[in-house]
PDB file of C-alpha atoms in Angstrom:
ATOM      1  CA  UNK A1406     223.936 184.317  20.881  1.00 75.00           C
ATOM      2  CA  UNK A1407     226.126 186.836  22.620  1.00 88.00           C
ATOM      3  CA  UNK A1408     229.137 188.278  20.789  1.00 94.00           C
ATOM      4  CA  UNK A1409     231.411 191.069  21.946  1.00 94.00           C
ATOM      5  CA  UNK A1410     233.694 193.224  19.810  1.00 96.00           C
ATOM      6  CA  UNK A1411     236.305 195.766  20.809  1.00 96.00           C
ATOM      7  CA  UNK A1412     237.020 198.196  17.971  1.00 95.00           C
ATOM      8  CA  UNK A1413     239.707 200.879  17.875  1.00 95.00           C
ATOM      9  CA  UNK A1414     238.426 202.732  14.798  1.00 95.00           C
ATOM     10  CA  UNK A1415     235.024 203.950  13.661  1.00 96.00           C
ATOM     11  CA  UNK A1416     233.343 200.780  12.416  1.00 97.00           C
ATOM     12  CA  UNK A1417     230.275 200.021  10.332  1.00 97.00           C
ATOM     13  CA  UNK A1418     228.740 196.735  11.478  1.00 97.00           C
ATOM     14  CA  UNK A1419     226.469 194.698   9.246  1.00 97.00           C
ATOM     15  CA  UNK A1420     224.730 191.989  11.264  1.00 97.00           C
ATOM     16  CA  UNK A1421     222.786 189.281   9.442  1.00 96.00           C
ATOM     17  CA  UNK A1422     220.576 186.808  11.292  1.00 94.00           C
ATOM     18  CA  UNK A1423     219.295 183.769   9.408  1.00 94.00           C
ATOM     19  CA  UNK A1424     217.028 181.391  11.303  1.00 90.00           C
ATOM     20  CA  UNK A1425     213.706 179.610  11.252  1.00 88.00           C
ATOM     21  CA  UNK A1426     210.515 179.961  13.213  1.00 84.00           C
ATOM     22  CA  UNK A1427     207.844 177.341  13.670  1.00 82.00           C
ATOM     23  CA  UNK A1428     204.366 178.676  14.316  1.00 79.00           C
ATOM     24  CA  UNK A1429     202.405 176.449  16.693  1.00 78.00           C
ATOM     25  CA  UNK A1430     199.310 178.664  17.149  1.00 75.00           C
ATOM     26  CA  UNK A1431     198.299 180.283  13.829  1.00 73.00           C
ATOM     27  CA  UNK A1432     197.870 184.019  13.334  1.00 75.00           C
ATOM     28  CA  UNK A1433     201.135 184.945  15.060  1.00 76.00           C
ATOM     29  CA  UNK A1434     203.175 188.132  14.637  1.00 81.00           C
ATOM     30  CA  UNK A1435     206.852 187.450  15.253  1.00 82.00           C
ATOM     31  CA  UNK A1436     209.559 190.092  15.676  1.00 85.00           C
ATOM     32  CA  UNK A1437     213.276 189.424  15.301  1.00 88.00           C
ATOM     33  CA  UNK A1438     215.672 192.168  16.418  1.00 91.00           C
ATOM     34  CA  UNK A1439     219.405 192.740  16.726  1.00 94.00           C
ATOM     35  CA  UNK A1440     220.577 194.251  20.008  1.00 94.00           C
ATOM     36  CA  UNK A1441     223.746 196.145  20.885  1.00 95.00           C
ATOM     37  CA  UNK A1442     224.590 196.654  24.562  1.00 94.00           C
ATOM     38  CA  UNK A1443     221.038 195.580  25.383  1.00 92.00           C
ATOM     39  CA  UNK A1444     219.371 198.109  23.046  1.00 93.00           C
ATOM     40  CA  UNK A1445     217.417 197.479  19.849  1.00 92.00           C
ATOM     41  CA  UNK A1446     218.922 198.360  16.457  1.00 94.00           C
ATOM     42  CA  UNK A1447     215.961 199.444  14.302  1.00 91.00           C
ATOM     43  CA  UNK A1448     216.583 201.185  10.996  1.00 87.00           C
ATOM     44  CA  UNK A1449     219.310 203.757  11.547  1.00 87.00           C
ATOM     45  CA  UNK A1450     218.513 204.176  15.257  1.00 89.00           C
ATOM     46  CA  UNK A1451     219.377 202.506  18.527  1.00 92.00           C
ATOM     47  CA  UNK A1452     216.477 202.570  20.978  1.00 92.00           C
ATOM     48  CA  UNK A1453     215.897 201.197  24.484  1.00 91.00           C
ATOM     49  CA  UNK A1454     214.580 197.654  24.700  1.00 90.00           C
ATOM     50  CA  UNK A1455     211.557 198.758  26.728  1.00 90.00           C
ATOM     51  CA  UNK A1456     208.359 200.803  26.313  1.00 87.00           C
ATOM     52  CA  UNK A1457     210.414 204.022  25.910  1.00 89.00           C
ATOM     53  CA  UNK A1458     211.264 202.992  22.336  1.00 90.00           C
ATOM     54  CA  UNK A1459     208.046 204.689  21.161  1.00 90.00           C
ATOM     55  CA  UNK A1460     209.730 208.067  21.876  1.00 89.00           C
ATOM     56  CA  UNK A1461     212.168 207.883  18.943  1.00 85.00           C
ATOM     57  CA  UNK A1462     209.888 208.592  15.970  1.00 85.00           C
ATOM     58  CA  UNK A1463     209.710 205.034  14.642  1.00 88.00           C
ATOM     59  CA  UNK A1464     206.006 204.466  15.256  1.00 88.00           C
ATOM     60  CA  UNK A1465     203.018 205.510  17.386  1.00 90.00           C
ATOM     61  CA  UNK A1466     203.100 202.421  19.635  1.00 91.00           C
ATOM     62  CA  UNK A1467     205.192 199.324  20.412  1.00 88.00           C
ATOM     63  CA  UNK A1468     203.701 197.350  17.514  1.00 84.00           C
ATOM     64  CA  UNK A1469     204.368 200.229  15.106  1.00 87.00           C
ATOM     65  CA  UNK A1470     207.987 200.479  16.255  1.00 88.00           C
ATOM     66  CA  UNK A1471     208.617 196.743  16.180  1.00 86.00           C
ATOM     67  CA  UNK A1472     207.275 196.368  12.624  1.00 84.00           C
ATOM     68  CA  UNK A1473     209.827 198.909  11.323  1.00 85.00           C
ATOM     69  CA  UNK A1474     212.176 197.034   9.030  1.00 80.00           C
ATOM     70  CA  UNK A1475     209.801 194.108   8.698  1.00 76.00           C
ATOM     71  CA  UNK A1476     208.259 191.415  10.814  1.00 77.00           C
ATOM     72  CA  UNK A1477     206.977 187.925  10.217  1.00 78.00           C
ATOM     73  CA  UNK A1478     203.368 186.779  10.229  1.00 76.00           C
ATOM     74  CA  UNK A1479     202.093 183.264   9.821  1.00 75.00           C
ATOM     75  CA  UNK A1480     198.399 182.352   9.718  1.00 77.00           C
ATOM     76  CA  UNK A1481     199.079 178.605   9.560  1.00 72.00           C
ATOM     77  CA  UNK A1482     199.717 176.086  12.304  1.00 70.00           C
ATOM     78  CA  UNK A1483     202.975 174.138  12.401  1.00 75.00           C
ATOM     79  CA  UNK A1484     204.491 176.109   9.568  1.00 75.00           C
ATOM     80  CA  UNK A1485     208.276 176.490   9.507  1.00 79.00           C
ATOM     81  CA  UNK A1486     209.440 179.779   8.018  1.00 81.00           C
ATOM     82  CA  UNK A1487     213.004 180.791   7.136  1.00 86.00           C
ATOM     83  CA  UNK A1488     213.623 184.324   8.360  1.00 87.00           C
ATOM     84  CA  UNK A1489     216.377 186.864   7.827  1.00 91.00           C
ATOM     85  CA  UNK A1490     217.108 190.137   9.579  1.00 92.00           C
ATOM     86  CA  UNK A1491     219.879 192.506   8.480  1.00 95.00           C
ATOM     87  CA  UNK A1492     220.911 195.453  10.638  1.00 95.00           C
ATOM     88  CA  UNK A1493     223.545 198.145  10.199  1.00 96.00           C
ATOM     89  CA  UNK A1494     225.100 200.317  12.894  1.00 96.00           C
ATOM     90  CA  UNK A1495     228.041 202.753  12.754  1.00 96.00           C
ATOM     91  CA  UNK A1496     229.965 202.744  16.039  1.00 96.00           C
ATOM     92  CA  UNK A1497     232.842 204.744  17.483  1.00 94.00           C
ATOM     93  CA  UNK A1498     235.792 202.983  19.144  1.00 94.00           C
ATOM     94  CA  UNK A1499     234.806 200.941  22.177  1.00 94.00           C
ATOM     95  CA  UNK A1500     233.530 197.576  23.332  1.00 94.00           C
ATOM     96  CA  UNK A1501     230.101 196.441  22.173  1.00 95.00           C
ATOM     97  CA  UNK A1502     228.034 193.358  22.962  1.00 95.00           C
ATOM     98  CA  UNK A1503     225.615 192.072  20.317  1.00 96.00           C
ATOM     99  CA  UNK A1504     222.682 189.733  20.776  1.00 95.00           C
ATOM    100  CA  UNK A1505     219.516 188.644  18.981  1.00 92.00           C
ATOM    101  CA  UNK A1506     216.082 189.067  20.518  1.00 88.00           C
ATOM    102  CA  UNK A1507     212.683 187.756  19.536  1.00 85.00           C
ATOM    103  CA  UNK A1508     209.185 188.699  20.552  1.00 83.00           C
ATOM    104  CA  UNK A1509     205.914 187.057  19.623  1.00 80.00           C
ATOM    105  CA  UNK A1510     202.312 187.910  20.451  1.00 74.00           C
ATOM    106  CA  UNK A1511     201.990 184.307  21.682  1.00 70.00           C
ATOM    107  CA  UNK A1512     204.517 182.087  23.389  1.00 70.00           C
ATOM    108  CA  UNK A1513     203.860 179.207  21.000  1.00 74.00           C
ATOM    109  CA  UNK A1514     206.405 180.146  18.334  1.00 77.00           C
ATOM    110  CA  UNK A1515     209.722 178.313  18.247  1.00 80.00           C
ATOM    111  CA  UNK A1516     212.816 180.222  17.070  1.00 81.00           C
ATOM    112  CA  UNK A1517     216.042 178.380  16.321  1.00 84.00           C
ATOM    113  CA  UNK A1518     218.711 177.043  13.977  1.00 89.00           C
ATOM    114  CA  UNK A1519     220.115 180.571  13.832  1.00 91.00           C
ATOM    115  CA  UNK A1520     223.296 181.650  12.108  1.00 94.00           C
ATOM    116  CA  UNK A1521     224.540 185.156  12.845  1.00 96.00           C
ATOM    117  CA  UNK A1522     227.252 186.766  10.737  1.00 97.00           C
ATOM    118  CA  UNK A1523     229.077 190.029  11.298  1.00 97.00           C
ATOM    119  CA  UNK A1524     230.738 192.110   8.605  1.00 98.00           C
ATOM    120  CA  UNK A1525     232.892 194.958   9.883  1.00 97.00           C
ATOM    121  CA  UNK A1526     234.191 197.864   7.819  1.00 96.00           C
ATOM    122  CA  UNK A1527     236.607 200.149   9.643  1.00 95.00           C
ATOM    123  CA  UNK A1528     237.310 203.765   8.743  1.00 91.00           C
ATOM    124  CA  UNK A1529     240.572 205.541   9.468  1.00 88.00           C
ATOM    125  CA  UNK A1530     239.015 209.020   9.319  1.00 90.00           C
ATOM    126  CA  UNK A1531     238.066 209.561  12.962  1.00 86.00           C
ATOM    127  CA  UNK A1532     236.108 212.689  11.978  1.00 90.00           C
ATOM    128  CA  UNK A1533     233.682 210.878   9.655  1.00 92.00           C
ATOM    129  CA  UNK A1534     230.442 211.393  11.570  1.00 94.00           C
ATOM    130  CA  UNK A1535     228.087 209.487   9.290  1.00 93.00           C
ATOM    131  CA  UNK A1536     227.849 206.999   6.468  1.00 92.00           C
ATOM    132  CA  UNK A1537     224.683 207.806   4.559  1.00 91.00           C
ATOM    133  CA  UNK A1538     221.879 207.897   7.129  1.00 90.00           C
ATOM    134  CA  UNK A1539     223.925 206.013   9.749  1.00 92.00           C
ATOM    135  CA  UNK A1540     225.364 208.444  12.282  1.00 92.00           C
ATOM    136  CA  UNK A1541     228.391 207.621  14.408  1.00 93.00           C
ATOM    137  CA  UNK A1542     227.237 206.312  17.785  1.00 90.00           C
ATOM    138  CA  UNK A1543     228.839 205.504  21.108  1.00 82.00           C
ATOM    139  CA  UNK A1544     226.479 203.380  23.158  1.00 82.00           C
ATOM    140  CA  UNK A1545     227.255 202.954  26.858  1.00 64.00           C
ATOM    141  CA  UNK A1546     226.392 199.686  28.591  1.00 63.00           C
ATOM    142  CA  UNK A1547     223.647 201.397  30.649  1.00 55.00           C
ATOM    143  CA  UNK A1548     221.878 203.259  27.808  1.00 55.00           C
ATOM    144  CA  UNK A1549     218.462 201.850  28.784  1.00 54.00           C
TER     145      UNK A1549
END
């Protein structure tokens, strides 16, 4: 999944990912994340998709950061689980590329049958710097 949007006004994006995972090992943590311009959208923050993401106050280590907003755990073998991830991000005018990323403690988890929907709300007030806890962001392509 790779979708690009060019927006000319401040825009609140709501991204919903609905999919399924099939656990083939038992006892597997599975993380599903939304990315914008190659960076993770976690809570009301955008953080690098590398080990530096622990520097943004979301958790003491990678596992602590990645569990923010929920994660999926399955103790059973060959169990199919429907999963949903919803992310919000408030972006200034520009071009943005969205993607979905997954990470699992084992490589024996199958992710698929995904549907990704985008809901965009645009705001004419170019001086509106936040919507609730979501601050207006401009994310360059090389943020990492």
